[in-house]
Amino acid sequence: MAFDTYLDITGVEGECTAKGFEKKIEIYSFSWGASNPTSVGPGRDGLSAGRVSVSSFNVMKKTEKSSAALFAACCTGQHYDKATVSMRKATGTGGQDIFLTYTFTDVMVESVQWSGSSGGDDTPTESLSLAFAKVEIEYKTQDDKGKLAVAGQASWDLTKVSA
């Protein structure tokens, strides 16, 4: 099942026209995650966890109205209070509803890269890496009638190294 993804950064205007996400940034793709190295060895009762490493939030989007502002923010080290990523899919309501949300706080644009070909795409694509101090995640499951319900929430504060 296909889903749509939108990025809303406090104070940054995009060109999205989708209902409910006007002036937000439409995302083509994204990647991010966390890893926690483990070790096991003689004299231990089991696996031992290290310290979690949370990656930046990486986004692929088209070049549009937000591009210049995000480039300037990367160059100057500007902080944004919040960035929210919303994913929505078709549900039993007859429309689309948000099923997964990432909310990042104390956000900085860590990297901006452009790519394109003059004989191909209409608009160059843009890759962003967003660093953040805290993340909150909310996931909703969909029942057989298409209704969504919160099924999981998590958060992590990188500055406090705690949930």
PDB file of C-alpha atoms in Angstrom:
ATOM      1  CA  MET A   1       0.000   0.000   0.000  1.00  0.00           C
ATOM      2  CA  ALA A   2       1.355   3.394  -0.989  1.00  0.00           C
ATOM      3  CA  PHE A   3       1.740   6.226   1.473  1.00  0.00           C
ATOM      4  CA  ASP A   4       2.497   9.946   1.257  1.00  0.00           C
ATOM      5  CA  THR A   5       5.093  11.670   3.425  1.00  0.00           C
ATOM      6  CA  TYR A   6       5.284  15.335   4.415  1.00  0.00           C
ATOM      7  CA  LEU A   7       7.835  17.404   6.322  1.00  0.00           C
ATOM      8  CA  ASP A   8       6.839  20.445   8.369  1.00  0.00           C
ATOM      9  CA  ILE A   9       9.766  22.496   9.703  1.00  0.00           C
ATOM     10  CA  THR A  10       8.863  25.433  11.949  1.00  0.00           C
ATOM     11  CA  GLY A  11       9.237  28.638   9.930  1.00  0.00           C
ATOM     12  CA  VAL A  12      10.014  26.954   6.570  1.00  0.00           C
ATOM     13  CA  GLU A  13       7.461  27.110   3.764  1.00  0.00           C
ATOM     14  CA  GLY A  14       7.262  24.439   1.065  1.00  0.00           C
ATOM     15  CA  GLU A  15       5.150  24.077  -2.069  1.00  0.00           C
ATOM     16  CA  CYS A  16       2.910  21.161  -1.126  1.00  0.00           C
ATOM     17  CA  THR A  17      -0.741  21.624  -2.111  1.00  0.00           C
ATOM     18  CA  ALA A  18      -2.171  18.421  -0.581  1.00  0.00           C
ATOM     19  CA  LYS A  19      -5.157  19.118   1.671  1.00  0.00           C
ATOM     20  CA  GLY A  20      -4.036  19.472   5.281  1.00  0.00           C
ATOM     21  CA  PHE A  21      -0.375  19.820   4.269  1.00  0.00           C
ATOM     22  CA  GLU A  22      -0.493  23.077   2.332  1.00  0.00           C
ATOM     23  CA  LYS A  23       2.868  24.878   2.258  1.00  0.00           C
ATOM     24  CA  LYS A  24       4.646  21.860   3.778  1.00  0.00           C
ATOM     25  CA  ILE A  25       7.440  19.887   2.093  1.00  0.00           C
ATOM     26  CA  GLU A  26       6.576  16.717   0.205  1.00  0.00           C
ATOM     27  CA  ILE A  27       9.148  13.951   0.684  1.00  0.00           C
ATOM     28  CA  TYR A  28      10.046  11.386  -2.001  1.00  0.00           C
ATOM     29  CA  SER A  29      11.958   9.127   0.385  1.00  0.00           C
ATOM     30  CA  PHE A  30      13.688   9.128   3.758  1.00  0.00           C
ATOM     31  CA  SER A  31      16.020   7.055   5.902  1.00  0.00           C
ATOM     32  CA  TRP A  32      17.218   7.099   9.475  1.00  0.00           C
ATOM     33  CA  GLY A  33      17.587   4.778  12.418  1.00  0.00           C
ATOM     34  CA  ALA A  34      19.412   3.799  15.559  1.00  0.00           C
ATOM     35  CA  SER A  35      21.993   1.175  16.423  1.00  0.00           C
ATOM     36  CA  ASN A  36      23.265  -0.124  19.729  1.00  0.00           C
ATOM     37  CA  PRO A  37      26.454  -2.188  19.601  1.00  0.00           C
ATOM     38  CA  THR A  38      26.415  -5.273  21.787  1.00  0.00           C
ATOM     39  CA  SER A  39      29.093  -7.551  23.117  1.00  0.00           C
ATOM     40  CA  VAL A  40      29.215 -10.994  24.612  1.00  0.00           C
ATOM     41  CA  GLY A  41      32.162 -12.871  25.988  1.00  0.00           C
ATOM     42  CA  PRO A  42      33.641 -14.983  28.747  1.00  0.00           C
ATOM     43  CA  GLY A  43      32.561 -14.123  32.272  1.00  0.00           C
ATOM     44  CA  ARG A  44      29.330 -12.441  31.161  1.00  0.00           C
ATOM     45  CA  ASP A  45      25.832 -13.721  31.741  1.00  0.00           C
ATOM     46  CA  GLY A  46      24.602 -12.567  28.335  1.00  0.00           C
ATOM     47  CA  LEU A  47      24.678  -9.733  25.859  1.00  0.00           C
ATOM     48  CA  SER A  48      25.906  -6.347  27.009  1.00  0.00           C
ATOM     49  CA  ALA A  49      24.592  -3.169  25.368  1.00  0.00           C
ATOM     50  CA  GLY A  50      26.715  -0.173  24.503  1.00  0.00           C
ATOM     51  CA  ARG A  51      25.474   3.360  23.905  1.00  0.00           C
ATOM     52  CA  VAL A  52      22.858   3.960  21.256  1.00  0.00           C
ATOM     53  CA  SER A  53      23.854   5.850  18.116  1.00  0.00           C
ATOM     54  CA  VAL A  54      20.946   7.655  16.442  1.00  0.00           C
ATOM     55  CA  SER A  55      21.503   8.733  12.843  1.00  0.00           C
ATOM     56  CA  SER A  56      20.416  11.989  11.267  1.00  0.00           C
ATOM     57  CA  PHE A  57      17.077  12.050   9.439  1.00  0.00           C
ATOM     58  CA  ASN A  58      17.868  11.895   5.709  1.00  0.00           C
ATOM     59  CA  VAL A  59      15.324  13.178   3.198  1.00  0.00           C
ATOM     60  CA  MET A  60      15.047  13.109  -0.594  1.00  0.00           C
ATOM     61  CA  LYS A  61      12.724  15.768  -2.039  1.00  0.00           C
ATOM     62  CA  LYS A  62      12.314  17.954  -5.090  1.00  0.00           C
ATOM     63  CA  THR A  63      13.980  21.350  -5.242  1.00  0.00           C
ATOM     64  CA  GLU A  64      11.280  23.873  -4.380  1.00  0.00           C
ATOM     65  CA  LYS A  65      10.461  26.957  -2.325  1.00  0.00           C
ATOM     66  CA  SER A  66      12.053  25.630   0.884  1.00  0.00           C
ATOM     67  CA  SER A  67      15.391  24.825  -0.781  1.00  0.00           C
ATOM     68  CA  ALA A  68      17.081  28.224  -0.452  1.00  0.00           C
ATOM     69  CA  ALA A  69      16.012  28.629   3.191  1.00  0.00           C
ATOM     70  CA  LEU A  70      17.276  25.145   4.082  1.00  0.00           C
ATOM     71  CA  PHE A  71      20.591  25.801   2.320  1.00  0.00           C
ATOM     72  CA  ALA A  72      20.990  29.077   4.238  1.00  0.00           C
ATOM     73  CA  ALA A  73      20.144  27.283   7.494  1.00  0.00           C
ATOM     74  CA  CYS A  74      22.834  24.705   6.788  1.00  0.00           C
ATOM     75  CA  CYS A  75      25.416  27.430   6.087  1.00  0.00           C
ATOM     76  CA  THR A  76      24.608  29.475   9.197  1.00  0.00           C
ATOM     77  CA  GLY A  77      23.900  26.654  11.656  1.00  0.00           C
ATOM     78  CA  GLN A  78      20.359  27.884  12.250  1.00  0.00           C
ATOM     79  CA  HIS A  79      18.303  25.876  14.744  1.00  0.00           C
ATOM     80  CA  TYR A  80      14.631  25.055  14.217  1.00  0.00           C
ATOM     81  CA  ASP A  81      12.399  24.341  17.198  1.00  0.00           C
ATOM     82  CA  LYS A  82      10.587  21.457  15.564  1.00  0.00           C
ATOM     83  CA  ALA A  83      10.316  19.322  12.440  1.00  0.00           C
ATOM     84  CA  THR A  84       7.408  16.917  12.023  1.00  0.00           C
ATOM     85  CA  VAL A  85       7.293  14.097   9.500  1.00  0.00           C
ATOM     86  CA  SER A  86       3.778  12.794   8.815  1.00  0.00           C
ATOM     87  CA  MET A  87       2.970   9.693   6.795  1.00  0.00           C
ATOM     88  CA  ARG A  88      -0.562   9.036   5.644  1.00  0.00           C
ATOM     89  CA  LYS A  89      -2.332   6.238   3.791  1.00  0.00           C
ATOM     90  CA  ALA A  90      -5.815   5.339   2.603  1.00  0.00           C
ATOM     91  CA  THR A  91      -8.166   4.363   5.421  1.00  0.00           C
ATOM     92  CA  GLY A  92     -11.829   3.526   5.926  1.00  0.00           C
ATOM     93  CA  THR A  93     -12.700   7.223   6.146  1.00  0.00           C
ATOM     94  CA  GLY A  94     -12.682   7.509   2.366  1.00  0.00           C
ATOM     95  CA  GLY A  95      -9.536   9.611   2.453  1.00  0.00           C
ATOM     96  CA  GLN A  96      -6.049   9.407   3.860  1.00  0.00           C
ATOM     97  CA  ASP A  97      -5.085   9.557   7.525  1.00  0.00           C
ATOM     98  CA  ILE A  98      -1.772   9.857   9.365  1.00  0.00           C
ATOM     99  CA  PHE A  99      -0.480   6.487  10.547  1.00  0.00           C
ATOM    100  CA  LEU A 100       3.123   7.330  11.465  1.00  0.00           C
ATOM    101  CA  THR A 101       4.598  10.537  12.874  1.00  0.00           C
ATOM    102  CA  TYR A 102       8.162  11.482  13.744  1.00  0.00           C
ATOM    103  CA  THR A 103       8.520  14.693  15.745  1.00  0.00           C
ATOM    104  CA  PHE A 104      12.056  16.051  16.006  1.00  0.00           C
ATOM    105  CA  THR A 105      13.009  18.934  18.310  1.00  0.00           C
ATOM    106  CA  ASP A 106      16.014  21.263  18.263  1.00  0.00           C
ATOM    107  CA  VAL A 107      16.700  20.567  14.593  1.00  0.00           C
ATOM    108  CA  MET A 108      19.608  21.671  12.400  1.00  0.00           C
ATOM    109  CA  VAL A 109      20.185  21.159   8.682  1.00  0.00           C
ATOM    110  CA  GLU A 110      23.384  19.139   8.685  1.00  0.00           C
ATOM    111  CA  SER A 111      23.768  18.694   4.926  1.00  0.00           C
ATOM    112  CA  VAL A 112      22.166  19.766   1.635  1.00  0.00           C
ATOM    113  CA  GLN A 113      23.013  18.088  -1.690  1.00  0.00           C
ATOM    114  CA  TRP A 114      21.435  18.506  -5.129  1.00  0.00           C
ATOM    115  CA  SER A 115      21.377  16.157  -8.093  1.00  0.00           C
ATOM    116  CA  GLY A 116      19.734  16.100 -11.489  1.00  0.00           C
ATOM    117  CA  SER A 117      20.230  15.752 -15.207  1.00  0.00           C
ATOM    118  CA  SER A 118      19.274  18.326 -17.807  1.00  0.00           C
ATOM    119  CA  GLY A 119      17.817  15.693 -20.118  1.00  0.00           C
ATOM    120  CA  GLY A 120      15.831  13.926 -17.441  1.00  0.00           C
ATOM    121  CA  ASP A 121      13.933  15.232 -14.461  1.00  0.00           C
ATOM    122  CA  ASP A 122      11.785  18.361 -14.543  1.00  0.00           C
ATOM    123  CA  THR A 123      13.344  19.556 -11.289  1.00  0.00           C
ATOM    124  CA  PRO A 124      16.604  18.636  -9.547  1.00  0.00           C
ATOM    125  CA  THR A 125      16.267  16.468  -6.473  1.00  0.00           C
ATOM    126  CA  GLU A 126      17.591  17.547  -3.118  1.00  0.00           C
ATOM    127  CA  SER A 127      18.962  15.465  -0.264  1.00  0.00           C
ATOM    128  CA  LEU A 128      18.834  16.845   3.281  1.00  0.00           C
ATOM    129  CA  SER A 129      20.265  15.521   6.504  1.00  0.00           C
ATOM    130  CA  LEU A 130      18.575  16.839   9.629  1.00  0.00           C
ATOM    131  CA  ALA A 131      20.288  16.520  13.002  1.00  0.00           C
ATOM    132  CA  PHE A 132      18.117  16.733  16.104  1.00  0.00           C
ATOM    133  CA  ALA A 133      18.260  16.620  19.894  1.00  0.00           C
ATOM    134  CA  LYS A 134      15.064  14.657  20.556  1.00  0.00           C
ATOM    135  CA  VAL A 135      12.681  12.423  18.625  1.00  0.00           C
ATOM    136  CA  GLU A 136       9.158  11.220  19.381  1.00  0.00           C
ATOM    137  CA  ILE A 137       7.516   8.466  17.347  1.00  0.00           C
ATOM    138  CA  GLU A 138       3.842   7.545  17.145  1.00  0.00           C
ATOM    139  CA  TYR A 139       2.530   4.606  15.097  1.00  0.00           C
ATOM    140  CA  LYS A 140      -1.119   3.725  14.459  1.00  0.00           C
ATOM    141  CA  THR A 141      -2.433   0.340  13.328  1.00  0.00           C
ATOM    142  CA  GLN A 142      -5.348   0.006  10.952  1.00  0.00           C
ATOM    143  CA  ASP A 143      -8.221  -2.388  11.693  1.00  0.00           C
ATOM    144  CA  ASP A 144     -10.206  -4.327   9.075  1.00  0.00           C
ATOM    145  CA  LYS A 145     -12.651  -1.410   8.733  1.00  0.00           C
ATOM    146  CA  GLY A 146      -9.829   1.036   8.051  1.00  0.00           C
ATOM    147  CA  LYS A 147      -9.945   2.786  11.429  1.00  0.00           C
ATOM    148  CA  LEU A 148      -6.603   3.840  12.937  1.00  0.00           C
ATOM    149  CA  ALA A 149      -5.643   3.488  16.597  1.00  0.00           C
ATOM    150  CA  VAL A 150      -2.399   4.357  18.403  1.00  0.00           C
ATOM    151  CA  ALA A 151      -0.394   1.152  18.767  1.00  0.00           C
ATOM    152  CA  GLY A 152       3.027   2.392  19.771  1.00  0.00           C
ATOM    153  CA  GLN A 153       4.886   5.445  20.992  1.00  0.00           C
ATOM    154  CA  ALA A 154       8.549   6.007  21.789  1.00  0.00           C
ATOM    155  CA  SER A 155      10.917   8.893  22.381  1.00  0.00           C
ATOM    156  CA  TRP A 156      14.620   9.476  22.820  1.00  0.00           C
ATOM    157  CA  ASP A 157      16.505  12.562  23.983  1.00  0.00           C
ATOM    158  CA  LEU A 158      20.035  12.509  22.600  1.00  0.00           C
ATOM    159  CA  THR A 159      21.194  15.282  24.940  1.00  0.00           C
ATOM    160  CA  LYS A 160      20.048  13.459  28.086  1.00  0.00           C
ATOM    161  CA  VAL A 161      20.674   9.958  26.687  1.00  0.00           C
ATOM    162  CA  SER A 162      17.267   8.871  27.951  1.00  0.00           C
ATOM    163  CA  ALA A 163      13.665   8.322  26.898  1.00  0.00           C
TER     164      ALA A 163
END
